[in-house]
Amino acid sequence: MATLRVESIGGLRARVRAAREEGKSIGCVPTMGALHAGHAALIDRARGDCGFVVATLFVNPMQFNERADLERYPRSLEADLAVCRRRGVDVLFVPAETEMYPRRATTFVDVEGLTDVLCGAFRPGHFRGVTTVVMKLLHIVVPDRAYFGEKDYQQLAVIRRMVEDLNLPVEIVSAATVREPDGLALSSRNRNLTAEQRAAALALPRALQAARRAVAAGERNAAALRRAAQRWFDREPLLRLEYFEIVDPESLQQVERIAGPVRIAAAAWAGKTRLIDNVAAG
Ligand code: AMP
């Protein structure tokens, strides 16, 4: 099936309006492109649920803390279009920066609390950029459902909270993290890893899986889990652990004694590439 590439907000709205008039429900899959099987899983989910699927591709400058990181972000529009065609996306919305931000933005969406912890503590302004652009995309597409991956667990929690707090008429649907056979979570940023960094990066899912197994085996002490995790990274000079936290799955607040379901989330640097991952436990 043909995927239509649309660059203007007006053009996108016209397509969505036509689909609605045909009685179709609208699904939206926001992405920053360099599409991989994790994105494809979200698209497949949307395709299964909705009559009309919009994928969006916008590398949102507002959510990057550093210009260099924005410039390094992988881009592969033609390959992304091919993925969208294969997966049956109806419209790929690819706005230019000037379409999304024709003037300097003066209005922002801030979700307090949830954004102060985990990645938010290390990437000031990042989540404000995410929530602001997702709010804009939700207002542009006006989908019945929007799809987000558990890979970015904090992002998912923050967006769910924004939708709830602001009564947005959209259902947020999440999908499990898609991994390489060896356990590394798929990420567009993996393309920036050298072969050595790619090998070292495995410590991230391995430390998380080890912590998950320890909780399943009865470990209740978060500090002990963090210490055990640190040892995985001590063995990998190419990987620098930024945080390894055991948090409440909803509030994202640190848990010291595990008494119920938790989320174990971590971030690590391989050279200039920042990797994140998380698992459920408890
Ligand atoms: P991104 O293009 O990295 O901004 O991601 C777009 C969407 O795809 C987000 O909702 C991510 O959580 C989701 N995503 C990214 N990687 C994965 C993965 N490995 N498995 C599942 N979803 C993912």
PDB file of C-alpha atoms and ligand atoms in Angstrom:
ATOM      1  CA  MET A   1       0.000   0.000   0.000  1.00  0.00           C
ATOM      2  CA  ALA A   2       1.221   3.500  -0.786  1.00  0.00           C
ATOM      3  CA  THR A   3       2.353   5.709   2.058  1.00  0.00           C
ATOM      4  CA  LEU A   4       1.729   9.360   1.393  1.00  0.00           C
ATOM      5  CA  ARG A   5       4.485  11.682   2.548  1.00  0.00           C
ATOM      6  CA  VAL A   6       3.024  14.932   3.865  1.00  0.00           C
ATOM      7  CA  GLU A   7       5.051  17.935   4.983  1.00  0.00           C
ATOM      8  CA  SER A   8       2.457  20.554   5.845  1.00  0.00           C
ATOM      9  CA  ILE A   9       0.116  20.675   8.822  1.00  0.00           C
ATOM     10  CA  GLY A  10      -2.725  21.725   6.515  1.00  0.00           C
ATOM     11  CA  GLY A  11      -2.106  18.787   4.191  1.00  0.00           C
ATOM     12  CA  LEU A  12      -1.984  16.349   7.095  1.00  0.00           C
ATOM     13  CA  ARG A  13      -5.221  17.675   8.554  1.00  0.00           C
ATOM     14  CA  ALA A  14      -6.987  17.361   5.192  1.00  0.00           C
ATOM     15  CA  ARG A  15      -5.966  13.678   4.909  1.00  0.00           C
ATOM     16  CA  VAL A  16      -7.038  12.896   8.450  1.00  0.00           C
ATOM     17  CA  ARG A  17     -10.356  14.699   7.936  1.00  0.00           C
ATOM     18  CA  ALA A  18     -11.046  12.637   4.800  1.00  0.00           C
ATOM     19  CA  ALA A  19     -10.279   9.399   6.663  1.00  0.00           C
ATOM     20  CA  ARG A  20     -12.603  10.411   9.502  1.00  0.00           C
ATOM     21  CA  GLU A  21     -15.370  11.156   7.010  1.00  0.00           C
ATOM     22  CA  GLU A  22     -14.956   7.582   5.772  1.00  0.00           C
ATOM     23  CA  GLY A  23     -15.620   6.486   9.352  1.00  0.00           C
ATOM     24  CA  LYS A  24     -12.033   5.402  10.053  1.00  0.00           C
ATOM     25  CA  SER A  25     -10.411   5.640  13.476  1.00  0.00           C
ATOM     26  CA  ILE A  26      -7.056   7.409  13.543  1.00  0.00           C
ATOM     27  CA  GLY A  27      -3.843   6.024  15.046  1.00  0.00           C
ATOM     28  CA  CYS A  28      -0.684   8.094  15.481  1.00  0.00           C
ATOM     29  CA  VAL A  29       2.866   6.814  15.948  1.00  0.00           C
ATOM     30  CA  PRO A  30       5.271   9.663  16.770  1.00  0.00           C
ATOM     31  CA  THR A  31       8.918   8.989  15.941  1.00  0.00           C
ATOM     32  CA  MET A  32      12.201  10.738  15.266  1.00  0.00           C
ATOM     33  CA  GLY A  33      12.898   8.471  12.296  1.00  0.00           C
ATOM     34  CA  ALA A  34      15.807   6.087  11.627  1.00  0.00           C
ATOM     35  CA  LEU A  35      13.056   3.522  11.947  1.00  0.00           C
ATOM     36  CA  HIS A  36      13.775   0.024  13.262  1.00  0.00           C
ATOM     37  CA  ALA A  37      11.779  -2.997  14.386  1.00  0.00           C
ATOM     38  CA  GLY A  38      10.771  -1.205  17.628  1.00  0.00           C
ATOM     39  CA  HIS A  39       9.032   1.492  15.623  1.00  0.00           C
ATOM     40  CA  ALA A  40       7.617  -1.159  13.285  1.00  0.00           C
ATOM     41  CA  ALA A  41       6.038  -2.952  16.241  1.00  0.00           C
ATOM     42  CA  LEU A  42       4.248   0.264  17.228  1.00  0.00           C
ATOM     43  CA  ILE A  43       3.104   0.778  13.638  1.00  0.00           C
ATOM     44  CA  ASP A  44       1.834  -2.818  13.432  1.00  0.00           C
ATOM     45  CA  ARG A  45      -0.089  -2.310  16.647  1.00  0.00           C
ATOM     46  CA  ALA A  46      -1.645   0.889  15.286  1.00  0.00           C
ATOM     47  CA  ARG A  47      -2.409  -0.839  11.967  1.00  0.00           C
ATOM     48  CA  GLY A  48      -4.233  -3.592  13.855  1.00  0.00           C
ATOM     49  CA  ASP A  49      -6.284  -1.157  15.954  1.00  0.00           C
ATOM     50  CA  CYS A  50      -7.041   1.734  13.609  1.00  0.00           C
ATOM     51  CA  GLY A  51      -8.499   2.337  10.160  1.00  0.00           C
ATOM     52  CA  PHE A  52      -5.991   5.075   9.321  1.00  0.00           C
ATOM     53  CA  VAL A  53      -2.389   5.204  10.546  1.00  0.00           C
ATOM     54  CA  VAL A  54      -0.271   8.340  10.693  1.00  0.00           C
ATOM     55  CA  ALA A  55       3.406   8.004  11.549  1.00  0.00           C
ATOM     56  CA  THR A  56       5.217  11.224  12.311  1.00  0.00           C
ATOM     57  CA  LEU A  57       8.904  11.832  11.764  1.00  0.00           C
ATOM     58  CA  PHE A  58      10.303  14.918  13.412  1.00  0.00           C
ATOM     59  CA  VAL A  59      13.702  15.227  15.056  1.00  0.00           C
ATOM     60  CA  ASN A  60      12.543  17.719  17.608  1.00  0.00           C
ATOM     61  CA  PRO A  61      15.276  20.253  18.411  1.00  0.00           C
ATOM     62  CA  MET A  62      13.477  21.337  21.598  1.00  0.00           C
ATOM     63  CA  GLN A  63      14.126  18.003  23.311  1.00  0.00           C
ATOM     64  CA  PHE A  64      17.872  17.912  22.635  1.00  0.00           C
ATOM     65  CA  ASN A  65      20.052  19.380  25.350  1.00  0.00           C
ATOM     66  CA  GLU A  66      23.027  19.702  23.066  1.00  0.00           C
ATOM     67  CA  ARG A  67      23.232  20.910  19.489  1.00  0.00           C
ATOM     68  CA  ALA A  68      25.949  18.298  18.761  1.00  0.00           C
ATOM     69  CA  ASP A  69      23.627  15.482  19.859  1.00  0.00           C
ATOM     70  CA  LEU A  70      20.901  16.822  17.552  1.00  0.00           C
ATOM     71  CA  GLU A  71      23.327  16.956  14.649  1.00  0.00           C
ATOM     72  CA  ARG A  72      24.582  13.436  15.340  1.00  0.00           C
ATOM     73  CA  TYR A  73      21.062  12.005  15.447  1.00  0.00           C
ATOM     74  CA  PRO A  74      20.749   9.429  12.605  1.00  0.00           C
ATOM     75  CA  ARG A  75      18.552  10.337   9.646  1.00  0.00           C
ATOM     76  CA  SER A  76      17.370   7.997   6.864  1.00  0.00           C
ATOM     77  CA  LEU A  77      14.205   9.357   5.292  1.00  0.00           C
ATOM     78  CA  GLU A  78      14.115   7.122   2.203  1.00  0.00           C
ATOM     79  CA  ALA A  79      14.603   3.945   4.239  1.00  0.00           C
ATOM     80  CA  ASP A  80      11.994   5.199   6.728  1.00  0.00           C
ATOM     81  CA  LEU A  81       9.486   5.682   3.922  1.00  0.00           C
ATOM     82  CA  ALA A  82      10.166   2.126   2.772  1.00  0.00           C
ATOM     83  CA  VAL A  83       9.474   0.816   6.302  1.00  0.00           C
ATOM     84  CA  CYS A  84       6.230   2.799   6.372  1.00  0.00           C
ATOM     85  CA  ARG A  85       5.175   1.380   2.995  1.00  0.00           C
ATOM     86  CA  ARG A  86       5.899  -2.178   4.065  1.00  0.00           C
ATOM     87  CA  ARG A  87       3.979  -1.741   7.295  1.00  0.00           C
ATOM     88  CA  GLY A  88       0.969  -0.096   5.685  1.00  0.00           C
ATOM     89  CA  VAL A  89       1.280   3.407   7.126  1.00  0.00           C
ATOM     90  CA  ASP A  90      -1.250   5.670   5.401  1.00  0.00           C
ATOM     91  CA  VAL A  91       0.559   8.960   5.934  1.00  0.00           C
ATOM     92  CA  LEU A  92       4.097   9.764   7.030  1.00  0.00           C
ATOM     93  CA  PHE A  93       4.062  13.300   8.387  1.00  0.00           C
ATOM     94  CA  VAL A  94       7.522  14.849   7.968  1.00  0.00           C
ATOM     95  CA  PRO A  95       7.304  18.515   8.919  1.00  0.00           C
ATOM     96  CA  ALA A  96      10.267  20.846   8.562  1.00  0.00           C
ATOM     97  CA  GLU A  97      11.414  22.633  11.700  1.00  0.00           C
ATOM     98  CA  THR A  98       9.878  25.852  10.324  1.00  0.00           C
ATOM     99  CA  GLU A  99       6.500  24.091   9.963  1.00  0.00           C
ATOM    100  CA  MET A 100       6.499  22.965  13.608  1.00  0.00           C
ATOM    101  CA  TYR A 101       8.117  26.101  15.038  1.00  0.00           C
ATOM    102  CA  PRO A 102       7.487  28.993  12.634  1.00  0.00           C
ATOM    103  CA  ARG A 103       8.309  31.367  15.459  1.00  0.00           C
ATOM    104  CA  ARG A 104      10.326  30.998  18.631  1.00  0.00           C
ATOM    105  CA  ALA A 105       8.143  28.915  20.925  1.00  0.00           C
ATOM    106  CA  THR A 106       6.709  30.771  23.899  1.00  0.00           C
ATOM    107  CA  THR A 107       4.182  28.168  25.070  1.00  0.00           C
ATOM    108  CA  PHE A 108       5.327  24.910  26.654  1.00  0.00           C
ATOM    109  CA  VAL A 109       3.903  21.887  28.420  1.00  0.00           C
ATOM    110  CA  ASP A 110       5.612  20.960  31.691  1.00  0.00           C
ATOM    111  CA  VAL A 111       4.768  17.837  33.651  1.00  0.00           C
ATOM    112  CA  GLU A 112       6.159  18.381  37.132  1.00  0.00           C
ATOM    113  CA  GLY A 113       7.648  15.760  39.432  1.00  0.00           C
ATOM    114  CA  LEU A 114       7.819  12.848  37.005  1.00  0.00           C
ATOM    115  CA  THR A 115      10.324  14.787  34.921  1.00  0.00           C
ATOM    116  CA  ASP A 116      12.736  15.631  37.765  1.00  0.00           C
ATOM    117  CA  VAL A 117      13.979  12.052  38.181  1.00  0.00           C
ATOM    118  CA  LEU A 118      15.798   9.412  36.069  1.00  0.00           C
ATOM    119  CA  CYS A 119      16.670  10.909  32.648  1.00  0.00           C
ATOM    120  CA  GLY A 120      15.040  14.203  33.637  1.00  0.00           C
ATOM    121  CA  ALA A 121      17.691  14.756  36.312  1.00  0.00           C
ATOM    122  CA  PHE A 122      20.446  14.518  33.694  1.00  0.00           C
ATOM    123  CA  ARG A 123      18.753  16.134  30.683  1.00  0.00           C
ATOM    124  CA  PRO A 124      17.341  19.478  31.797  1.00  0.00           C
ATOM    125  CA  GLY A 125      14.544  20.649  29.503  1.00  0.00           C
ATOM    126  CA  HIS A 126      14.379  17.340  27.640  1.00  0.00           C
ATOM    127  CA  PHE A 127      10.917  16.329  28.796  1.00  0.00           C
ATOM    128  CA  ARG A 128       9.522  19.825  28.325  1.00  0.00           C
ATOM    129  CA  GLY A 129      10.604  19.460  24.692  1.00  0.00           C
ATOM    130  CA  VAL A 130       8.992  16.012  24.468  1.00  0.00           C
ATOM    131  CA  THR A 131       5.668  16.959  26.046  1.00  0.00           C
ATOM    132  CA  THR A 132       5.439  20.178  24.069  1.00  0.00           C
ATOM    133  CA  VAL A 133       6.036  18.478  20.723  1.00  0.00           C
ATOM    134  CA  VAL A 134       3.778  15.519  21.539  1.00  0.00           C
ATOM    135  CA  MET A 135       1.032  17.940  22.555  1.00  0.00           C
ATOM    136  CA  LYS A 136       1.495  19.771  19.249  1.00  0.00           C
ATOM    137  CA  LEU A 137       1.412  16.492  17.283  1.00  0.00           C
ATOM    138  CA  LEU A 138      -1.716  15.359  19.117  1.00  0.00           C
ATOM    139  CA  HIS A 139      -3.365  18.655  18.223  1.00  0.00           C
ATOM    140  CA  ILE A 140      -2.245  18.405  14.606  1.00  0.00           C
ATOM    141  CA  VAL A 141      -3.268  14.769  14.034  1.00  0.00           C
ATOM    142  CA  VAL A 142      -6.086  14.506  16.612  1.00  0.00           C
ATOM    143  CA  PRO A 143      -5.784  10.712  16.769  1.00  0.00           C
ATOM    144  CA  ASP A 144      -8.077   8.347  18.640  1.00  0.00           C
ATOM    145  CA  ARG A 145      -4.997   6.467  19.820  1.00  0.00           C
ATOM    146  CA  ALA A 146      -1.315   7.321  20.059  1.00  0.00           C
ATOM    147  CA  TYR A 147       1.397   4.676  20.389  1.00  0.00           C
ATOM    148  CA  PHE A 148       4.542   4.826  22.515  1.00  0.00           C
ATOM    149  CA  GLY A 149       7.220   2.262  23.400  1.00  0.00           C
ATOM    150  CA  GLU A 150       8.104   1.044  26.868  1.00  0.00           C
ATOM    151  CA  LYS A 151      11.720   1.427  25.777  1.00  0.00           C
ATOM    152  CA  ASP A 152      11.334   5.095  26.778  1.00  0.00           C
ATOM    153  CA  TYR A 153       9.508   4.255  29.972  1.00  0.00           C
ATOM    154  CA  GLN A 154       9.765   7.664  31.616  1.00  0.00           C
ATOM    155  CA  GLN A 155       8.548   9.341  28.433  1.00  0.00           C
ATOM    156  CA  LEU A 156       5.552   7.006  28.369  1.00  0.00           C
ATOM    157  CA  ALA A 157       4.723   7.741  32.031  1.00  0.00           C
ATOM    158  CA  VAL A 158       5.079  11.493  31.478  1.00  0.00           C
ATOM    159  CA  ILE A 159       2.847  11.453  28.389  1.00  0.00           C
ATOM    160  CA  ARG A 160       0.212   9.355  30.146  1.00  0.00           C
ATOM    161  CA  ARG A 161       0.220  11.881  32.971  1.00  0.00           C
ATOM    162  CA  MET A 162      -0.024  14.850  30.599  1.00  0.00           C
ATOM    163  CA  VAL A 163      -2.994  13.250  28.824  1.00  0.00           C
ATOM    164  CA  GLU A 164      -4.707  12.572  32.133  1.00  0.00           C
ATOM    165  CA  ASP A 165      -3.951  15.963  33.704  1.00  0.00           C
ATOM    166  CA  LEU A 166      -5.095  17.894  30.636  1.00  0.00           C
ATOM    167  CA  ASN A 167      -8.037  15.623  29.692  1.00  0.00           C
ATOM    168  CA  LEU A 168      -6.774  15.015  26.181  1.00  0.00           C
ATOM    169  CA  PRO A 169      -9.254  12.896  24.222  1.00  0.00           C
ATOM    170  CA  VAL A 170      -6.717  10.283  23.123  1.00  0.00           C
ATOM    171  CA  GLU A 171      -5.953   6.770  24.289  1.00  0.00           C
ATOM    172  CA  ILE A 172      -2.260   6.160  24.936  1.00  0.00           C
ATOM    173  CA  VAL A 173      -1.258   2.646  23.903  1.00  0.00           C
ATOM    174  CA  SER A 174       2.122   1.216  24.880  1.00  0.00           C
ATOM    175  CA  ALA A 175       4.135  -1.649  23.415  1.00  0.00           C
ATOM    176  CA  ALA A 176       6.905  -3.776  24.897  1.00  0.00           C
ATOM    177  CA  THR A 177      10.549  -3.058  24.113  1.00  0.00           C
ATOM    178  CA  VAL A 178      11.837  -4.812  21.012  1.00  0.00           C
ATOM    179  CA  ARG A 179      15.358  -6.197  21.452  1.00  0.00           C
ATOM    180  CA  GLU A 180      18.162  -7.633  19.367  1.00  0.00           C
ATOM    181  CA  PRO A 181      18.600 -11.399  19.796  1.00  0.00           C
ATOM    182  CA  ASP A 182      21.422 -10.718  22.275  1.00  0.00           C
ATOM    183  CA  GLY A 183      19.200  -8.500  24.423  1.00  0.00           C
ATOM    184  CA  LEU A 184      20.220  -4.977  23.416  1.00  0.00           C
ATOM    185  CA  ALA A 185      17.144  -2.761  23.092  1.00  0.00           C
ATOM    186  CA  LEU A 186      16.714  -1.461  19.558  1.00  0.00           C
ATOM    187  CA  SER A 187      17.438   2.242  19.343  1.00  0.00           C
ATOM    188  CA  SER A 188      18.134   4.623  16.492  1.00  0.00           C
ATOM    189  CA  ARG A 189      21.191   5.689  18.476  1.00  0.00           C
ATOM    190  CA  ASN A 190      22.681   2.173  18.232  1.00  0.00           C
ATOM    191  CA  ARG A 191      23.707   3.138  14.688  1.00  0.00           C
ATOM    192  CA  ASN A 192      26.261   5.508  16.182  1.00  0.00           C
ATOM    193  CA  LEU A 193      28.034   2.746  18.149  1.00  0.00           C
ATOM    194  CA  THR A 194      31.371   1.287  17.073  1.00  0.00           C
ATOM    195  CA  ALA A 195      31.621  -2.520  17.086  1.00  0.00           C
ATOM    196  CA  GLU A 196      33.465  -2.361  20.434  1.00  0.00           C
ATOM    197  CA  GLN A 197      30.893  -0.019  21.953  1.00  0.00           C
ATOM    198  CA  ARG A 198      28.097  -2.222  20.613  1.00  0.00           C
ATOM    199  CA  ALA A 199      29.634  -5.210  22.432  1.00  0.00           C
ATOM    200  CA  ALA A 200      30.135  -3.230  25.648  1.00  0.00           C
ATOM    201  CA  ALA A 201      26.550  -1.910  25.514  1.00  0.00           C
ATOM    202  CA  LEU A 202      25.286  -5.392  26.341  1.00  0.00           C
ATOM    203  CA  ALA A 203      26.174  -4.734  29.979  1.00  0.00           C
ATOM    204  CA  LEU A 204      23.097  -2.487  30.122  1.00  0.00           C
ATOM    205  CA  PRO A 205      20.420  -5.150  29.411  1.00  0.00           C
ATOM    206  CA  ARG A 206      22.451  -7.778  31.264  1.00  0.00           C
ATOM    207  CA  ALA A 207      22.647  -5.694  34.439  1.00  0.00           C
ATOM    208  CA  LEU A 208      18.907  -4.993  34.193  1.00  0.00           C
ATOM    209  CA  GLN A 209      18.037  -8.660  33.624  1.00  0.00           C
ATOM    210  CA  ALA A 210      20.284  -9.700  36.507  1.00  0.00           C
ATOM    211  CA  ALA A 211      18.492  -7.212  38.782  1.00  0.00           C
ATOM    212  CA  ARG A 212      15.106  -8.475  37.590  1.00  0.00           C
ATOM    213  CA  ARG A 213      16.120 -12.045  38.357  1.00  0.00           C
ATOM    214  CA  ALA A 214      17.458 -11.032  41.777  1.00  0.00           C
ATOM    215  CA  VAL A 215      14.108  -9.427  42.636  1.00  0.00           C
ATOM    216  CA  ALA A 216      12.303 -12.552  41.412  1.00  0.00           C
ATOM    217  CA  ALA A 217      14.584 -14.602  43.669  1.00  0.00           C
ATOM    218  CA  GLY A 218      13.612 -12.489  46.691  1.00  0.00           C
ATOM    219  CA  GLU A 219      16.041  -9.541  46.827  1.00  0.00           C
ATOM    220  CA  ARG A 220      14.184  -6.614  48.400  1.00  0.00           C
ATOM    221  CA  ASN A 221      17.000  -4.141  48.946  1.00  0.00           C
ATOM    222  CA  ALA A 222      17.411  -1.575  46.155  1.00  0.00           C
ATOM    223  CA  ALA A 223      20.884  -0.510  47.311  1.00  0.00           C
ATOM    224  CA  ALA A 224      22.116  -4.106  46.983  1.00  0.00           C
ATOM    225  CA  LEU A 225      20.676  -4.256  43.451  1.00  0.00           C
ATOM    226  CA  ARG A 226      22.407  -0.995  42.510  1.00  0.00           C
ATOM    227  CA  ARG A 227      25.742  -2.261  43.856  1.00  0.00           C
ATOM    228  CA  ALA A 228      25.437  -5.513  41.889  1.00  0.00           C
ATOM    229  CA  ALA A 229      24.562  -3.545  38.750  1.00  0.00           C
ATOM    230  CA  GLN A 230      27.552  -1.259  39.146  1.00  0.00           C
ATOM    231  CA  ARG A 231      29.818  -4.327  38.956  1.00  0.00           C
ATOM    232  CA  TRP A 232      28.584  -5.076  35.411  1.00  0.00           C
ATOM    233  CA  PHE A 233      29.708  -1.607  34.378  1.00  0.00           C
ATOM    234  CA  ASP A 234      33.002  -1.735  36.279  1.00  0.00           C
ATOM    235  CA  ARG A 235      33.944  -4.583  33.927  1.00  0.00           C
ATOM    236  CA  GLU A 236      33.179  -2.470  30.826  1.00  0.00           C
ATOM    237  CA  PRO A 237      35.554   0.483  30.434  1.00  0.00           C
ATOM    238  CA  LEU A 238      33.755   1.518  27.221  1.00  0.00           C
ATOM    239  CA  LEU A 239      30.492   2.038  29.078  1.00  0.00           C
ATOM    240  CA  ARG A 240      29.852   4.641  31.777  1.00  0.00           C
ATOM    241  CA  LEU A 241      26.802   4.152  33.955  1.00  0.00           C
ATOM    242  CA  GLU A 242      24.806   7.350  34.475  1.00  0.00           C
ATOM    243  CA  TYR A 243      22.081   5.953  36.704  1.00  0.00           C
ATOM    244  CA  PHE A 244      20.575   2.642  37.731  1.00  0.00           C
ATOM    245  CA  GLU A 245      17.359   3.144  39.665  1.00  0.00           C
ATOM    246  CA  ILE A 246      14.584   1.053  41.089  1.00  0.00           C
ATOM    247  CA  VAL A 247      11.410   3.134  40.982  1.00  0.00           C
ATOM    248  CA  ASP A 248       7.683   2.981  41.500  1.00  0.00           C
ATOM    249  CA  PRO A 249       6.186   2.191  38.043  1.00  0.00           C
ATOM    250  CA  GLU A 250       3.781   5.145  38.185  1.00  0.00           C
ATOM    251  CA  SER A 251       5.279   7.888  40.336  1.00  0.00           C
ATOM    252  CA  LEU A 252       8.842   7.014  39.201  1.00  0.00           C
ATOM    253  CA  GLN A 253       9.994   7.793  42.741  1.00  0.00           C
ATOM    254  CA  GLN A 254      12.904   5.748  44.087  1.00  0.00           C
ATOM    255  CA  VAL A 255      12.007   2.644  46.038  1.00  0.00           C
ATOM    256  CA  GLU A 256      14.467   1.513  48.724  1.00  0.00           C
ATOM    257  CA  ARG A 257      12.613  -1.583  49.885  1.00  0.00           C
ATOM    258  CA  ILE A 258      10.830  -3.534  47.160  1.00  0.00           C
ATOM    259  CA  ALA A 259       7.338  -4.511  48.266  1.00  0.00           C
ATOM    260  CA  GLY A 260       5.465  -4.685  44.953  1.00  0.00           C
ATOM    261  CA  PRO A 261       5.912  -4.068  41.223  1.00  0.00           C
ATOM    262  CA  VAL A 262       8.829  -1.779  40.352  1.00  0.00           C
ATOM    263  CA  ARG A 263      10.518  -0.537  37.224  1.00  0.00           C
ATOM    264  CA  ILE A 264      14.276  -0.844  36.992  1.00  0.00           C
ATOM    265  CA  ALA A 265      15.654   1.828  34.684  1.00  0.00           C
ATOM    266  CA  ALA A 266      19.193   2.698  33.658  1.00  0.00           C
ATOM    267  CA  ALA A 267      21.150   5.029  31.400  1.00  0.00           C
ATOM    268  CA  ALA A 268      24.742   4.641  30.268  1.00  0.00           C
ATOM    269  CA  TRP A 269      27.141   6.355  27.908  1.00  0.00           C
ATOM    270  CA  ALA A 270      29.193   4.602  25.226  1.00  0.00           C
ATOM    271  CA  GLY A 271      31.473   7.391  24.043  1.00  0.00           C
ATOM    272  CA  LYS A 272      29.132  10.188  22.945  1.00  0.00           C
ATOM    273  CA  THR A 273      26.122   7.904  22.619  1.00  0.00           C
ATOM    274  CA  ARG A 274      23.634   7.777  25.467  1.00  0.00           C
ATOM    275  CA  LEU A 275      21.731   4.518  25.856  1.00  0.00           C
ATOM    276  CA  ILE A 276      18.708   3.833  28.051  1.00  0.00           C
ATOM    277  CA  ASP A 277      16.812   0.693  28.946  1.00  0.00           C
ATOM    278  CA  ASN A 278      14.411  -0.594  31.582  1.00  0.00           C
ATOM    279  CA  VAL A 279      12.623  -3.721  32.769  1.00  0.00           C
ATOM    280  CA  ALA A 280       9.660  -4.530  34.977  1.00  0.00           C
ATOM    281  CA  ALA A 281      10.270  -6.459  38.198  1.00  0.00           C
ATOM    282  CA  GLY A 282       8.550  -7.402  41.429  1.00  0.00           C
TER     283      GLY A 282
HETATM  284  P1  AMP B   1      12.125   7.594  18.811  1.00  0.00           P
HETATM  285  O1  AMP B   1      12.090   7.603  17.320  1.00  0.00           O
HETATM  286  O2  AMP B   1      13.371   6.997  19.382  1.00  0.00           O
HETATM  287  O3  AMP B   1      11.734   8.898  19.416  1.00  0.00           O
HETATM  288  O4  AMP B   1      10.994   6.558  19.251  1.00  0.00           O
HETATM  289  C1  AMP B   1       9.679   6.668  18.766  1.00  0.00           C
HETATM  290  C2  AMP B   1       8.819   5.698  19.510  1.00  0.00           C
HETATM  291  O5  AMP B   1       9.311   4.369  19.329  1.00  0.00           O
HETATM  292  C3  AMP B   1       8.806   5.950  21.021  1.00  0.00           C
HETATM  293  O6  AMP B   1       7.498   5.751  21.516  1.00  0.00           O
HETATM  294  C4  AMP B   1       9.770   4.920  21.535  1.00  0.00           C
HETATM  295  O7  AMP B   1       9.504   4.531  22.867  1.00  0.00           O
HETATM  296  C5  AMP B   1       9.498   3.766  20.581  1.00  0.00           C
HETATM  297  N1  AMP B   1      10.643   2.843  20.566  1.00  0.00           N
HETATM  298  C6  AMP B   1      11.935   3.163  20.347  1.00  0.00           C
HETATM  299  N2  AMP B   1      12.702   2.066  20.457  1.00  0.00           N
HETATM  300  C7  AMP B   1      11.872   1.033  20.762  1.00  0.00           C
HETATM  301  C8  AMP B   1      12.068  -0.370  21.002  1.00  0.00           C
HETATM  302  N3  AMP B   1      13.269  -0.927  20.976  1.00  0.00           N
HETATM  303  N4  AMP B   1      10.974  -1.117  21.284  1.00  0.00           N
HETATM  304  C9  AMP B   1       9.736  -0.552  21.325  1.00  0.00           C
HETATM  305  N5  AMP B   1       9.502   0.749  21.095  1.00  0.00           N
HETATM  306  C10 AMP B   1      10.554   1.529  20.824  1.00  0.00           C
END
